[in-house]
mmCIF file of C-alpha atoms in Angstrom:
data_model
loop_
_atom_site.group_PDB
_atom_site.id
_atom_site.type_symbol
_atom_site.label_atom_id
_atom_site.label_comp_id
_atom_site.label_asym_id
_atom_site.label_seq_id
_atom_site.Cartn_x
_atom_site.Cartn_y
_atom_site.Cartn_z
ATOM 1 C CA UNK A 1 -8.710 20.856 -7.254
ATOM 2 C CA UNK A 2 -6.243 18.179 -6.055
ATOM 3 C CA UNK A 3 -5.306 15.502 -8.504
ATOM 4 C CA UNK A 4 -6.630 11.974 -7.572
ATOM 5 C CA UNK A 5 -4.675 8.779 -7.947
ATOM 6 C CA UNK A 6 -6.251 5.246 -7.861
ATOM 7 C CA UNK A 7 -3.819 2.546 -6.771
ATOM 8 C CA UNK A 8 -4.577 -1.043 -7.756
ATOM 9 C CA UNK A 9 -3.256 -3.831 -5.571
ATOM 10 C CA UNK A 10 -3.665 -7.712 -5.573
ATOM 11 C CA UNK A 11 -5.838 -9.920 -3.365
ATOM 12 C CA UNK A 12 -3.858 -12.998 -4.350
ATOM 13 C CA UNK A 13 -1.671 -14.306 -1.513
ATOM 14 C CA UNK A 14 0.021 -17.349 -3.007
ATOM 15 C CA UNK A 15 1.463 -19.000 -6.114
ATOM 16 C CA UNK A 16 -0.282 -22.019 -7.723
ATOM 17 C CA UNK A 17 0.927 -23.906 -4.675
ATOM 18 C CA UNK A 18 -0.964 -22.385 -1.648
ATOM 19 C CA UNK A 19 2.042 -23.161 0.584
ATOM 20 C CA UNK A 20 4.224 -20.593 -1.381
ATOM 21 C CA UNK A 21 3.142 -17.192 -0.380
ATOM 22 C CA UNK A 22 3.173 -13.938 -2.454
ATOM 23 C CA UNK A 23 1.199 -10.819 -2.695
ATOM 24 C CA UNK A 24 1.706 -7.012 -3.008
ATOM 25 C CA UNK A 25 5.313 -5.851 -3.281
ATOM 26 C CA UNK A 26 4.819 -3.211 -0.627
ATOM 27 C CA UNK A 27 7.527 -0.709 -1.780
ATOM 28 C CA UNK A 28 5.816 -0.269 -5.148
ATOM 29 C CA UNK A 29 2.697 1.089 -3.359
ATOM 30 C CA UNK A 30 4.536 2.910 -0.437
ATOM 31 C CA UNK A 31 7.180 4.721 -2.654
ATOM 32 C CA UNK A 32 4.576 5.912 -5.100
ATOM 33 C CA UNK A 33 2.084 6.870 -2.404
ATOM 34 C CA UNK A 34 4.846 8.996 -0.700
ATOM 35 C CA UNK A 35 5.630 10.868 -3.881
ATOM 36 C CA UNK A 36 2.005 11.534 -4.640
ATOM 37 C CA UNK A 37 1.346 12.576 -1.045
ATOM 38 C CA UNK A 38 4.201 15.123 -1.310
ATOM 39 C CA UNK A 39 2.563 16.469 -4.515
ATOM 40 C CA UNK A 40 -0.717 16.999 -2.585
ATOM 41 C CA UNK A 41 -2.726 14.447 -4.482
ATOM 42 C CA UNK A 42 -5.683 12.518 -3.088
ATOM 43 C CA UNK A 43 -5.336 8.738 -3.198
ATOM 44 C CA UNK A 44 -7.428 5.566 -2.919
ATOM 45 C CA UNK A 45 -6.771 1.877 -3.215
ATOM 46 C CA UNK A 46 -8.846 -0.695 -5.213
ATOM 47 C CA UNK A 47 -8.261 -4.418 -5.638
ATOM 48 C CA UNK A 48 -9.936 -7.030 -7.884
ATOM 49 C CA UNK A 49 -12.208 -8.337 -5.089
ATOM 50 C CA UNK A 50 -11.898 -5.537 -2.485
ATOM 51 C CA UNK A 51 -10.865 -6.179 1.110
ATOM 52 C CA UNK A 52 -7.437 -7.288 2.190
ATOM 53 C CA UNK A 53 -4.344 -7.121 0.076
ATOM 54 C CA UNK A 54 -1.813 -9.601 1.288
ATOM 55 C CA UNK A 55 1.858 -8.720 1.306
ATOM 56 C CA UNK A 56 4.690 -10.414 -0.412
ATOM 57 C CA UNK A 57 6.959 -11.612 2.435
ATOM 58 C CA UNK A 58 10.176 -11.054 0.466
ATOM 59 C CA UNK A 59 9.284 -7.300 0.027
ATOM 60 C CA UNK A 60 9.268 -6.791 3.844
ATOM 61 C CA UNK A 61 12.914 -7.844 4.435
ATOM 62 C CA UNK A 62 15.877 -5.563 4.724
ATOM 63 C CA UNK A 63 17.252 -3.935 2.567
ATOM 64 C CA UNK A 64 14.186 -4.034 0.365
ATOM 65 C CA UNK A 65 12.062 -2.578 3.179
ATOM 66 C CA UNK A 66 13.266 0.934 3.625
ATOM 67 C CA UNK A 67 11.801 3.575 5.885
ATOM 68 C CA UNK A 68 9.007 4.501 3.614
ATOM 69 C CA UNK A 69 7.993 0.802 3.363
ATOM 70 C CA UNK A 70 8.375 0.239 7.060
ATOM 71 C CA UNK A 71 5.956 3.145 7.690
ATOM 72 C CA UNK A 72 3.234 1.084 6.137
ATOM 73 C CA UNK A 73 4.094 -1.927 8.423
ATOM 74 C CA UNK A 74 3.934 0.108 11.605
ATOM 75 C CA UNK A 75 1.154 2.731 10.974
ATOM 76 C CA UNK A 76 -2.314 1.365 11.841
ATOM 77 C CA UNK A 77 -3.873 3.906 9.392
ATOM 78 C CA UNK A 78 -1.752 2.573 6.508
ATOM 79 C CA UNK A 79 -2.477 -1.028 7.550
ATOM 80 C CA UNK A 80 -6.227 -0.205 7.503
ATOM 81 C CA UNK A 81 -6.007 1.025 3.869
ATOM 82 C CA UNK A 82 -4.511 -2.334 2.864
ATOM 83 C CA UNK A 83 -7.263 -4.240 4.794
ATOM 84 C CA UNK A 84 -10.298 -2.264 3.382
ATOM 85 C CA UNK A 85 -9.438 -1.813 -0.379
ATOM 86 C CA UNK A 86 -12.429 -0.957 -2.586
ATOM 87 C CA UNK A 87 -14.048 -3.105 -5.130
ATOM 88 C CA UNK A 88 -13.953 -1.986 -8.759
ATOM 89 C CA UNK A 89 -17.729 -1.573 -8.657
ATOM 90 C CA UNK A 90 -17.364 1.050 -5.858
ATOM 91 C CA UNK A 91 -15.039 3.304 -7.969
ATOM 92 C CA UNK A 92 -16.212 6.237 -10.099
ATOM 93 C CA UNK A 93 -13.529 6.397 -12.837
ATOM 94 C CA UNK A 94 -14.456 10.022 -13.534
ATOM 95 C CA UNK A 95 -13.146 10.934 -10.134
ATOM 96 C CA UNK A 96 -9.550 9.996 -10.913
ATOM 97 C CA UNK A 97 -6.791 11.516 -13.009
ATOM 98 C CA UNK A 98 -4.419 8.462 -12.884
ATOM 99 C CA UNK A 99 -4.710 4.696 -12.363
ATOM 100 C CA UNK A 100 -1.493 3.137 -11.035
ATOM 101 C CA UNK A 101 -1.087 -0.781 -11.024
ATOM 102 C CA UNK A 102 1.234 -1.991 -8.389
ATOM 103 C CA UNK A 103 2.915 -5.386 -8.631
ATOM 104 C CA UNK A 104 4.024 -8.468 -6.830
ATOM 105 C CA UNK A 105 3.530 -11.907 -8.344
ATOM 106 C CA UNK A 106 -0.084 -12.186 -7.158
ATOM 107 C CA UNK A 107 -1.265 -9.815 -9.775
ATOM 108 C CA UNK A 108 -0.357 -12.230 -12.483
ATOM 109 C CA UNK A 109 -3.463 -14.193 -11.424
ATOM 110 C CA UNK A 110 -6.056 -11.512 -10.594
ATOM 111 C CA UNK A 111 -5.319 -8.487 -12.673
ATOM 112 C CA UNK A 112 -5.464 -9.567 -16.396
ATOM 113 C CA UNK A 113 -9.069 -10.906 -16.440
ATOM 114 C CA UNK A 114 -10.819 -8.378 -14.161
ATOM 115 C CA UNK A 115 -13.490 -6.586 -16.266
ATOM 116 C CA UNK A 116 -14.036 -4.019 -13.574
ATOM 117 C CA UNK A 117 -10.511 -2.890 -13.590
ATOM 118 C CA UNK A 118 -10.339 -2.898 -17.372
ATOM 119 C CA UNK A 119 -13.469 -0.683 -17.453
ATOM 120 C CA UNK A 120 -11.978 1.888 -14.996
ATOM 121 C CA UNK A 121 -8.577 1.925 -16.888
ATOM 122 C CA UNK A 122 -10.411 2.487 -20.258
ATOM 123 C CA UNK A 123 -12.489 5.247 -18.843
ATOM 124 C CA UNK A 124 -9.659 7.119 -17.155
ATOM 125 C CA UNK A 125 -7.540 6.857 -20.222
ATOM 126 C CA UNK A 126 -10.262 7.960 -22.694
ATOM 127 C CA UNK A 127 -11.141 10.844 -20.444
ATOM 128 C CA UNK A 128 -7.619 12.085 -20.884
ATOM 129 C CA UNK A 129 -6.146 10.548 -17.738
ATOM 130 C CA UNK A 130 -2.904 8.708 -17.198
ATOM 131 C CA UNK A 131 -2.564 4.854 -17.071
ATOM 132 C CA UNK A 132 0.552 3.750 -15.139
ATOM 133 C CA UNK A 133 2.076 0.598 -13.843
ATOM 134 C CA UNK A 134 5.170 -0.745 -12.188
ATOM 135 C CA UNK A 135 6.831 -4.181 -12.249
ATOM 136 C CA UNK A 136 4.101 -6.961 -12.607
ATOM 137 C CA UNK A 137 1.500 -4.346 -12.510
ATOM 138 C CA UNK A 138 1.627 -4.279 -16.329
ATOM 139 C CA UNK A 139 -0.279 -7.616 -16.205
ATOM 140 C CA UNK A 140 -3.227 -5.431 -15.556
ATOM 141 C CA UNK A 141 -2.864 -3.686 -18.975
ATOM 142 C CA UNK A 142 -2.659 -6.931 -20.961
ATOM 143 C CA UNK A 143 -6.368 -7.162 -21.819
ATOM 144 C CA UNK A 144 -7.509 -3.496 -21.657
ATOM 145 C CA UNK A 145 -9.431 -2.594 -24.752
ATOM 146 C CA UNK A 146 -10.333 0.981 -25.693
ATOM 147 C CA UNK A 147 -13.862 1.961 -26.972
ATOM 148 C CA UNK A 148 -12.907 1.197 -30.563
ATOM 149 C CA UNK A 149 -11.912 -2.417 -29.505
ATOM 150 C CA UNK A 150 -8.211 -1.808 -29.870
ATOM 151 C CA UNK A 151 -5.764 -3.003 -27.143
ATOM 152 C CA UNK A 152 -4.541 -0.145 -25.118
ATOM 153 C CA UNK A 153 -0.986 -1.461 -25.279
ATOM 154 C CA UNK A 154 -0.875 -2.196 -29.023
ATOM 155 C CA UNK A 155 1.987 -0.231 -30.592
ATOM 156 C CA UNK A 156 2.907 1.525 -27.370
ATOM 157 C CA UNK A 157 6.312 1.664 -25.809
ATOM 158 C CA UNK A 158 6.223 0.283 -22.291
ATOM 159 C CA UNK A 159 8.067 -1.824 -19.708
ATOM 160 C CA UNK A 160 7.457 -4.205 -16.849
ATOM 161 C CA UNK A 161 9.170 -6.989 -14.995
ATOM 162 C CA UNK A 162 11.443 -8.792 -17.431
ATOM 163 C CA UNK A 163 11.591 -12.637 -17.927
ATOM 164 C CA UNK A 164 15.300 -12.589 -17.101
ATOM 165 C CA UNK A 165 14.367 -10.948 -13.738
ATOM 166 C CA UNK A 166 11.974 -13.835 -13.134
ATOM 167 C CA UNK A 167 14.733 -16.326 -13.767
ATOM 168 C CA UNK A 168 17.359 -14.557 -11.632
ATOM 169 C CA UNK A 169 14.751 -14.223 -8.741
ATOM 170 C CA UNK A 170 14.222 -17.968 -8.907
ATOM 171 C CA UNK A 171 10.503 -17.889 -9.550
ATOM 172 C CA UNK A 172 10.258 -18.592 -13.361
ATOM 173 C CA UNK A 173 8.913 -22.050 -12.590
ATOM 174 C CA UNK A 174 6.231 -20.668 -10.218
ATOM 175 C CA UNK A 175 4.666 -18.032 -12.452
ATOM 176 C CA UNK A 176 1.627 -18.827 -14.573
ATOM 177 C CA UNK A 177 3.047 -17.243 -17.864
ATOM 178 C CA UNK A 178 5.849 -15.016 -19.184
ATOM 179 C CA UNK A 179 4.374 -11.554 -18.866
ATOM 180 C CA UNK A 180 7.078 -9.993 -21.099
ATOM 181 C CA UNK A 181 6.117 -12.362 -23.939
ATOM 182 C CA UNK A 182 2.387 -11.894 -23.351
ATOM 183 C CA UNK A 183 2.826 -8.101 -23.667
ATOM 184 C CA UNK A 184 4.769 -8.511 -26.893
ATOM 185 C CA UNK A 185 2.056 -10.877 -28.287
ATOM 186 C CA UNK A 186 -0.386 -8.092 -27.761
ATOM 187 C CA UNK A 187 1.644 -5.596 -29.873
ATOM 188 C CA UNK A 188 3.305 -3.834 -26.877
ATOM 189 C CA UNK A 189 6.691 -2.406 -27.769
ATOM 190 C CA UNK A 190 8.348 -3.769 -24.700
ATOM 191 C CA UNK A 191 11.590 -2.205 -23.397
ATOM 192 C CA UNK A 192 13.944 -3.181 -20.584
ATOM 193 C CA UNK A 193 17.092 -1.815 -18.853
ATOM 194 C CA UNK A 194 20.456 -3.148 -20.062
ATOM 195 C CA UNK A 195 20.983 -4.822 -16.726
ATOM 196 C CA UNK A 196 18.368 -6.690 -14.583
ATOM 197 C CA UNK A 197 16.894 -4.980 -11.577
ATOM 198 C CA UNK A 198 18.075 -1.548 -12.701
ATOM 199 C CA UNK A 199 15.423 1.193 -12.534
ATOM 200 C CA UNK A 200 13.788 1.979 -15.846
ATOM 201 C CA UNK A 201 10.662 4.074 -16.592
ATOM 202 C CA UNK A 202 9.057 4.428 -20.046
ATOM 203 C CA UNK A 203 6.615 7.235 -20.834
ATOM 204 C CA UNK A 204 4.639 6.982 -24.088
ATOM 205 C CA UNK A 205 2.180 9.831 -23.918
ATOM 206 C CA UNK A 206 -0.280 9.129 -21.069
ATOM 207 C CA UNK A 207 1.038 5.477 -20.663
ATOM 208 C CA UNK A 208 3.719 5.472 -18.066
ATOM 209 C CA UNK A 209 5.332 2.207 -16.861
ATOM 210 C CA UNK A 210 8.220 1.057 -14.623
ATOM 211 C CA UNK A 211 10.176 -2.165 -14.993
ATOM 212 C CA UNK A 212 10.756 -3.386 -11.413
ATOM 213 C CA UNK A 213 10.376 -2.486 -7.712
ATOM 214 C CA UNK A 214 13.282 -0.149 -7.992
ATOM 215 C CA UNK A 215 11.424 1.897 -10.659
ATOM 216 C CA UNK A 216 8.405 2.916 -8.501
ATOM 217 C CA UNK A 217 9.837 6.270 -7.443
ATOM 218 C CA UNK A 218 10.879 7.268 -10.990
ATOM 219 C CA UNK A 219 7.568 6.041 -12.333
ATOM 220 C CA UNK A 220 5.557 8.025 -9.773
ATOM 221 C CA UNK A 221 7.646 11.234 -10.452
ATOM 222 C CA UNK A 222 7.046 10.825 -14.211
ATOM 223 C CA UNK A 223 3.344 10.710 -13.456
ATOM 224 C CA UNK A 224 3.481 13.839 -11.430
ATOM 225 C CA UNK A 225 5.318 15.498 -14.228
ATOM 226 C CA UNK A 226 2.847 14.372 -16.748
ATOM 227 C CA UNK A 227 -0.047 15.435 -14.595
ATOM 228 C CA UNK A 228 1.481 18.939 -14.374
ATOM 229 C CA UNK A 229 1.720 18.924 -18.207
ATOM 230 C CA UNK A 230 -1.831 17.920 -18.776
ATOM 231 C CA UNK A 231 -3.063 20.481 -16.327
ATOM 232 C CA UNK A 232 -1.245 23.322 -18.216
ATOM 233 C CA UNK A 233 -2.650 22.015 -21.480
ATOM 234 C CA UNK A 234 -6.164 21.996 -20.109
ATOM 235 C CA UNK A 235 -5.984 25.570 -18.811
ATOM 236 C CA UNK A 236 -4.111 26.843 -21.856
ATOM 237 C CA UNK A 237 -1.024 27.748 -19.833
#
């Protein structure tokens, strides 16, 4: 049976100022989707409210938009996937092996407090599945609690978009909080690359995270590798 991946994307299309657009950083979805597709996995997209996931305009510009990303901009079937995302209540967590939280600044608003996404994440993890994120996607992990009440991220090695990257990107004054600090406050053992915007992926058991947009491919590959390992463990191979 093919492995199944649940991608999580934002519905938020702007910063606090509605005239300042943001949204899904498309390559973080496109690159991972491509790798999972090559592995033969089945994939679905969910968002906090369902429906349309707006795109971060900056993620669509060359050289950030490579051929894999551009395919999502030109393929009607791919565009339809982003226009008709599922609501959390429509998702059966038992049907998925991995949840993968994508980024873009919009997620800072609509990921952390979504009880439906937290429930799906907890159920996938406690059933032996993988929880993963890239870039700002780790905001979706901030408030996930396990069945015993403990925070999923407490004491765990992980990464995500660094505060210095917010500063260098010129958006530190637009974001609602410092995600790096919030993760540390919850006991996450946050790590980052020596240089900003360099790819970095951290795997701590079945928690796999990537630091920034350039980490999406490596993060997806780490998920594929981990799924292979969990499959062998389950079958005794």
